Tab-separated table of C-alpha atoms and ligand atoms in Angstrom:
chain	number	residue	atom	x	y	z
A	1	MET	CA	-15.122	1.118	-29.476
A	2	GLN	CA	-13.675	-2.342	-28.993
A	3	ARG	CA	-12.505	-3.023	-25.450
A	4	LYS	CA	-8.870	-3.987	-25.534
A	5	LEU	CA	-7.888	-6.333	-22.695
A	6	GLY	CA	-4.607	-7.956	-21.690
A	7	LYS	CA	-1.516	-5.998	-22.734
A	8	VAL	CA	-2.584	-2.442	-23.534
A	9	ASN	CA	0.851	-0.801	-23.459
A	10	PRO	CA	2.940	-2.263	-26.306
A	11	ALA	CA	6.153	-1.167	-24.528
A	12	ALA	CA	5.323	-3.114	-21.330
A	13	PRO	CA	7.370	-6.209	-20.404
A	14	ASP	CA	5.987	-9.647	-21.314
A	15	ILE	CA	3.684	-10.733	-18.480
A	16	LYS	CA	5.507	-14.077	-18.258
A	17	SER	CA	8.793	-12.318	-17.449
A	18	ILE	CA	7.412	-10.803	-14.203
A	19	GLN	CA	9.153	-12.344	-11.166
A	20	CYS	CA	7.491	-10.321	-8.377
A	21	TYR	CA	3.814	-9.427	-7.958
A	22	VAL	CA	2.581	-6.911	-5.416
A	23	LEU	CA	-1.160	-7.312	-5.026
A	24	ASP	CA	-3.720	-4.915	-3.630
A	25	MET	CA	-6.268	-6.663	-1.408
A	26	ASP	CA	-9.847	-5.328	-1.360
A	27	GLY	CA	-11.304	-5.221	-4.877
A	28	THR	CA	-8.393	-7.248	-6.241
A	29	VAL	CA	-8.163	-10.583	-4.375
A	30	ASN	CA	-11.232	-10.169	-2.148
A	31	LEU	CA	-14.470	-8.246	-1.886
A	32	GLY	CA	-14.975	-7.829	1.860
A	33	ASP	CA	-15.048	-11.345	3.280
A	34	THR	CA	-15.287	-13.138	-0.078
A	35	PRO	CA	-12.239	-14.159	-2.099
A	36	ILE	CA	-12.415	-13.209	-5.789
A	37	ALA	CA	-12.581	-16.221	-8.140
A	38	GLY	CA	-9.143	-17.123	-9.456
A	39	ALA	CA	-7.198	-15.503	-6.582
A	40	HIS	CA	-6.356	-18.807	-4.848
A	41	GLU	CA	-5.280	-20.354	-8.171
A	42	LEU	CA	-3.094	-17.328	-8.973
A	43	ILE	CA	-1.248	-17.559	-5.636
A	44	GLY	CA	-0.871	-21.338	-6.179
A	45	LEU	CA	0.717	-20.646	-9.574
A	46	PHE	CA	3.144	-18.106	-8.057
A	47	ARG	CA	4.238	-20.694	-5.489
A	48	GLN	CA	4.595	-23.415	-8.116
A	49	ARG	CA	6.805	-21.177	-10.284
A	50	ASP	CA	8.779	-19.581	-7.427
A	51	ILE	CA	7.469	-16.131	-8.338
A	52	GLN	CA	7.599	-13.723	-5.377
A	53	PHE	CA	4.224	-12.318	-4.254
A	54	TYR	CA	3.166	-9.795	-1.643
A	55	PHE	CA	-0.056	-8.213	-0.488
A	56	PHE	CA	0.225	-4.464	-0.026
A	57	THR	CA	-2.059	-2.295	2.084
A	58	ASN	CA	-1.955	1.449	2.678
A	59	ASN	CA	-3.717	0.831	5.993
A	60	SER	CA	-1.141	1.441	8.743
A	61	SER	CA	-3.612	1.013	11.616
A	62	LYS	CA	-3.437	-2.777	11.736
A	63	SER	CA	-0.467	-5.059	12.239
A	64	PRO	CA	0.887	-7.217	9.405
A	65	GLY	CA	-0.246	-10.208	11.524
A	66	ASP	CA	-3.862	-9.013	11.223
A	67	TYR	CA	-3.552	-9.291	7.434
A	68	VAL	CA	-2.004	-12.758	7.666
A	69	GLU	CA	-5.104	-13.761	9.668
A	70	LYS	CA	-7.473	-12.090	7.234
A	71	LEU	CA	-5.912	-13.774	4.179
A	72	THR	CA	-5.940	-17.118	5.986
A	73	ARG	CA	-9.660	-16.585	6.749
A	74	LEU	CA	-10.177	-15.907	3.044
A	75	GLY	CA	-8.756	-19.368	2.281
A	76	PHE	CA	-5.196	-18.423	1.265
A	77	THR	CA	-2.921	-21.080	2.719
A	78	GLY	CA	0.636	-20.745	4.008
A	79	MET	CA	0.389	-16.974	4.575
A	80	ALA	CA	3.143	-15.417	6.704
A	81	ARG	CA	4.394	-11.988	7.773
A	82	ARG	CA	6.803	-11.965	4.832
A	83	HIS	CA	3.879	-11.858	2.380
A	84	ILE	CA	2.500	-8.619	3.822
A	85	MET	CA	3.650	-5.080	3.033
A	86	THR	CA	2.055	-2.027	4.659
A	87	SER	CA	2.564	1.730	4.375
A	88	GLY	CA	4.113	1.361	7.858
A	89	ASP	CA	6.849	-0.848	6.353
A	90	VAL	CA	7.447	1.775	3.652
A	91	MET	CA	7.706	4.495	6.312
A	92	LEU	CA	10.241	2.485	8.333
A	93	HIS	CA	12.328	1.832	5.210
A	94	TYR	CA	12.228	5.537	4.329
A	95	LEU	CA	13.220	6.591	7.868
A	96	LYS	CA	16.119	4.117	7.936
A	97	THR	CA	17.491	5.570	4.703
A	98	LYS	CA	17.550	8.998	6.397
A	99	LYS	CA	19.150	8.095	9.722
A	100	GLU	CA	20.374	4.937	11.455
A	101	ARG	CA	19.399	5.645	15.085
A	102	LEU	CA	16.058	7.368	15.167
A	103	SER	CA	14.001	9.159	17.797
A	104	VAL	CA	10.511	9.598	16.415
A	105	TYR	CA	7.285	11.057	17.670
A	106	LEU	CA	4.669	8.686	16.242
A	107	ALA	CA	0.932	9.259	16.307
A	108	GLY	CA	-0.183	5.747	15.451
A	109	THR	CA	-2.062	2.726	16.766
A	110	PRO	CA	-0.412	0.396	19.324
A	111	GLU	CA	0.086	-2.038	16.394
A	112	LEU	CA	2.083	0.546	14.419
A	113	GLU	CA	4.030	1.551	17.544
A	114	ALA	CA	4.992	-2.114	18.046
A	115	GLN	CA	6.184	-2.331	14.422
A	116	PHE	CA	8.388	0.774	14.903
A	117	ARG	CA	9.845	-0.505	18.190
A	118	ALA	CA	10.589	-3.904	16.633
A	119	ALA	CA	12.565	-2.042	13.944
A	120	GLY	CA	14.692	-0.388	16.639
A	121	VAL	CA	13.109	3.079	16.487
A	122	THR	CA	12.961	5.015	19.782
A	123	LEU	CA	9.433	6.346	20.226
A	124	LEU	CA	9.016	9.620	22.126
A	125	SER	CA	6.050	10.436	24.354
A	126	SER	CA	3.385	13.081	23.763
A	127	GLY	CA	4.668	16.465	24.895
A	128	CYS	CA	8.268	15.712	23.821
A	129	PRO	CA	10.152	18.960	23.033
A	130	THR	CA	11.745	17.705	19.796
A	131	ALA	CA	12.227	14.626	17.572
A	132	ASP	CA	14.078	13.537	14.427
A	133	PHE	CA	10.702	13.132	12.706
A	134	ALA	CA	7.023	13.644	13.510
A	135	VAL	CA	5.181	10.697	11.957
A	136	LEU	CA	1.447	10.284	11.558
A	137	GLY	CA	-0.214	6.948	10.785
A	138	PHE	CA	-3.851	6.003	10.235
A	139	ASP	CA	-4.319	6.405	13.963
A	140	THR	CA	-7.655	5.074	15.189
A	141	THR	CA	-6.448	5.987	18.711
A	142	PHE	CA	-5.818	9.650	17.734
A	143	SER	CA	-6.302	12.207	20.537
A	144	PHE	CA	-6.108	15.933	21.201
A	145	GLU	CA	-2.833	15.363	23.022
A	146	LYS	CA	-1.335	13.719	19.920
A	147	ALA	CA	-2.656	16.478	17.620
A	148	ASP	CA	-1.196	19.098	19.956
A	149	THR	CA	2.229	17.395	20.086
A	150	LEU	CA	2.346	16.974	16.287
A	151	CYS	CA	1.460	20.649	15.792
A	152	ARG	CA	4.127	21.853	18.240
A	153	LEU	CA	6.841	19.675	16.679
A	154	VAL	CA	5.908	20.467	13.091
A	155	SER	CA	5.656	24.222	13.733
A	156	SER	CA	9.116	24.130	15.354
A	157	GLY	CA	10.575	22.654	12.164
A	158	VAL	CA	10.596	18.877	12.828
A	159	PRO	CA	10.020	17.084	9.455
A	160	PHE	CA	6.388	15.955	9.129
A	161	LEU	CA	5.727	12.534	7.552
A	162	ALA	CA	2.489	10.602	7.099
A	163	THR	CA	2.030	6.947	6.165
A	164	ASN	CA	-0.770	7.316	3.608
A	165	ILE	CA	-2.673	10.051	1.801
A	166	ASP	CA	-6.129	8.372	1.934
A	167	ARG	CA	-8.812	10.785	3.158
A	168	VAL	CA	-11.180	8.019	4.185
A	169	CYS	CA	-11.047	4.288	4.858
A	170	PRO	CA	-14.124	2.746	3.222
A	171	LEU	CA	-16.285	0.377	5.274
A	172	GLU	CA	-19.150	-1.881	4.214
A	173	GLY	CA	-22.427	-0.206	3.212
A	174	ASP	CA	-21.086	3.198	2.082
A	175	GLN	CA	-19.726	3.976	5.548
A	176	PHE	CA	-16.171	5.191	6.151
A	177	LEU	CA	-13.620	6.142	8.785
A	178	PRO	CA	-11.543	9.333	8.598
A	179	ASP	CA	-8.096	8.137	7.443
A	180	CYS	CA	-4.529	9.442	7.708
A	181	GLY	CA	-4.965	12.132	5.023
A	182	SER	CA	-7.764	13.755	6.998
A	183	MET	CA	-5.820	13.657	10.266
A	184	ALA	CA	-2.826	15.185	8.480
A	185	ALA	CA	-5.117	17.967	7.213
A	186	LEU	CA	-5.778	18.960	10.829
A	187	VAL	CA	-2.044	19.457	11.452
A	188	THR	CA	-1.595	21.225	8.099
A	189	HIS	CA	-4.542	23.533	8.812
A	190	ALA	CA	-3.031	24.492	12.174
A	191	THR	CA	0.615	24.831	11.102
A	192	GLY	CA	0.565	25.570	7.371
A	193	VAL	CA	2.952	22.628	6.849
A	194	GLU	CA	2.098	19.796	4.440
A	195	PRO	CA	3.383	16.324	5.335
A	196	LYS	CA	5.424	14.121	3.080
A	197	PHE	CA	3.134	11.155	2.358
A	198	ILE	CA	4.854	7.799	1.827
A	199	GLY	CA	2.523	4.852	0.924
A	200	LYS	CA	0.713	4.227	-2.391
A	201	PRO	CA	0.938	6.016	-4.889
A	202	PHE	CA	4.277	7.607	-3.997
A	203	SER	CA	7.630	6.449	-5.380
A	204	GLU	CA	8.895	5.586	-1.852
A	205	THR	CA	6.530	2.588	-1.971
A	206	VAL	CA	8.243	1.143	-5.044
A	207	GLU	CA	11.687	2.044	-3.661
A	208	PHE	CA	10.803	-0.043	-0.595
A	209	ILE	CA	9.447	-2.928	-2.713
A	210	LEU	CA	12.559	-3.084	-4.909
A	211	ALA	CA	14.951	-2.840	-1.950
A	212	HIS	CA	13.018	-5.502	-0.055
A	213	THR	CA	12.632	-8.038	-2.875
A	214	GLY	CA	15.842	-7.515	-4.859
A	215	VAL	CA	13.832	-8.013	-8.080
A	216	PRO	CA	14.542	-5.383	-10.792
A	217	PRO	CA	11.738	-2.950	-11.728
A	218	GLU	CA	11.232	-4.464	-15.195
A	219	GLN	CA	10.342	-7.789	-13.539
A	220	THR	CA	8.063	-6.282	-10.854
A	221	ALA	CA	4.317	-5.635	-11.155
A	222	MET	CA	1.619	-3.991	-9.061
A	223	VAL	CA	-1.901	-5.414	-9.411
A	224	GLY	CA	-4.878	-3.372	-8.254
A	225	ASP	CA	-8.388	-2.072	-8.771
A	226	ARG	CA	-7.728	1.642	-8.251
A	227	LEU	CA	-6.229	3.935	-10.860
A	228	TYR	CA	-5.040	6.739	-8.603
A	229	THR	CA	-3.451	4.528	-5.954
A	230	ASP	CA	-2.450	1.102	-7.323
A	231	ILE	CA	-1.771	1.920	-10.974
A	232	LYS	CA	-0.319	5.340	-10.200
A	233	THR	CA	2.151	3.645	-7.831
A	234	ALA	CA	3.354	1.512	-10.741
A	235	VAL	CA	3.582	4.544	-13.056
A	236	ASN	CA	5.414	6.677	-10.447
A	237	GLY	CA	7.794	3.860	-9.560
A	238	GLY	CA	8.543	2.564	-13.058
A	239	ILE	CA	7.126	-0.942	-12.601
A	240	THR	CA	4.396	-2.772	-14.560
A	241	GLY	CA	0.836	-1.726	-13.659
A	242	ILE	CA	-1.885	-4.353	-13.965
A	243	ALA	CA	-5.461	-3.098	-13.550
A	244	VAL	CA	-8.305	-5.444	-12.633
A	245	LEU	CA	-11.943	-4.437	-13.142
A	246	SER	CA	-13.254	-6.489	-10.189
A	247	GLY	CA	-13.295	-3.572	-7.744
A	248	GLU	CA	-13.464	0.194	-8.005
A	249	ILE	CA	-12.621	1.079	-11.593
A	250	SER	CA	-14.400	0.296	-14.849
A	251	TYR	CA	-13.028	0.114	-18.373
A	252	LEU	CA	-14.536	3.555	-19.022
A	253	ASP	CA	-12.656	5.019	-16.024
A	254	ILE	CA	-9.395	3.801	-17.555
A	255	GLU	CA	-10.280	5.191	-20.992
A	256	GLN	CA	-11.160	8.559	-19.500
A	257	GLY	CA	-8.431	8.695	-16.832
A	258	ASP	CA	-4.925	10.044	-17.283
A	259	VAL	CA	-3.232	7.161	-15.429
A	260	LYS	CA	-2.649	4.309	-17.863
A	261	PRO	CA	-2.103	0.677	-16.853
A	262	ASP	CA	0.161	-1.640	-18.854
A	263	TYR	CA	-2.289	-4.548	-18.664
A	264	ILE	CA	-6.056	-4.704	-18.052
A	265	PHE	CA	-7.852	-7.877	-16.934
A	266	PRO	CA	-11.500	-8.299	-15.895
A	267	SER	CA	-10.173	-9.957	-12.716
A	268	VAL	CA	-7.260	-12.002	-11.333
A	269	ALA	CA	-8.910	-15.084	-12.915
A	270	GLU	CA	-7.912	-13.786	-16.372
A	271	LEU	CA	-4.447	-12.828	-15.112
A	272	TYR	CA	-4.110	-16.445	-13.963
A	273	GLU	CA	-5.230	-17.680	-17.401
A	274	ALA	CA	-2.694	-15.409	-19.125
A	275	LEU	CA	0.119	-16.804	-16.955
A	276	LYS	CA	-0.905	-20.481	-17.053
B	1	LIG	MG1	-8.395	-2.025	-3.776
């Protein structure tokens, strides 16, 4: 069968009408420490045309500043905090839509704690008797004390939220770290309560993006190399999904999968060519 590339959903908006691009990082604009060919040119084109662009990561363990540094190391110039979106940002947006003044028990890294405090959220200490929400991040500083506090709060009826559903965080050479989804499973196993996950692929991510950018959904696109996170986010949120084959998924995966992108490009280099 002929491989169809470019626009694969006839009902999708014209690619040239997109005014806001949300890009996945690993597998989409970089492979580890190497930028993917065409990525620098694509960002240059966005700047030239005043098209909004953001890099989105489900990883809530690092600060947005860490990603600014990483992108700068990868040769992207002029990167700033405003170009970075994390599942932590989505969580804060979600919490703020629920309640203005929040007292939260957060099991997260010091970086995520700092992000919450900067947003005006009161963080409660381990052992606190109650909270507005019990929130779990990808916490590489997780401890028994934190697990115990989460379990007590959640079993007493405090709403349980988690930044991202990922079971593992892949590392170089087939290694991985246990991610937020696995830590949440510990609390669920103990309490019988499932968390509400917030980051990719859930609709809260797109709700945050649209509220933050002010660009309508028909002019917003998500670009990524994973069907069940990046492209599913676009499908769930009603924005354009652009799949690139430079990372995790192959053309065959898309043909056989039940999550369908609107556009398919071998890499961001071809997306750049289509926009030029
Ligand atoms: Mg990726």
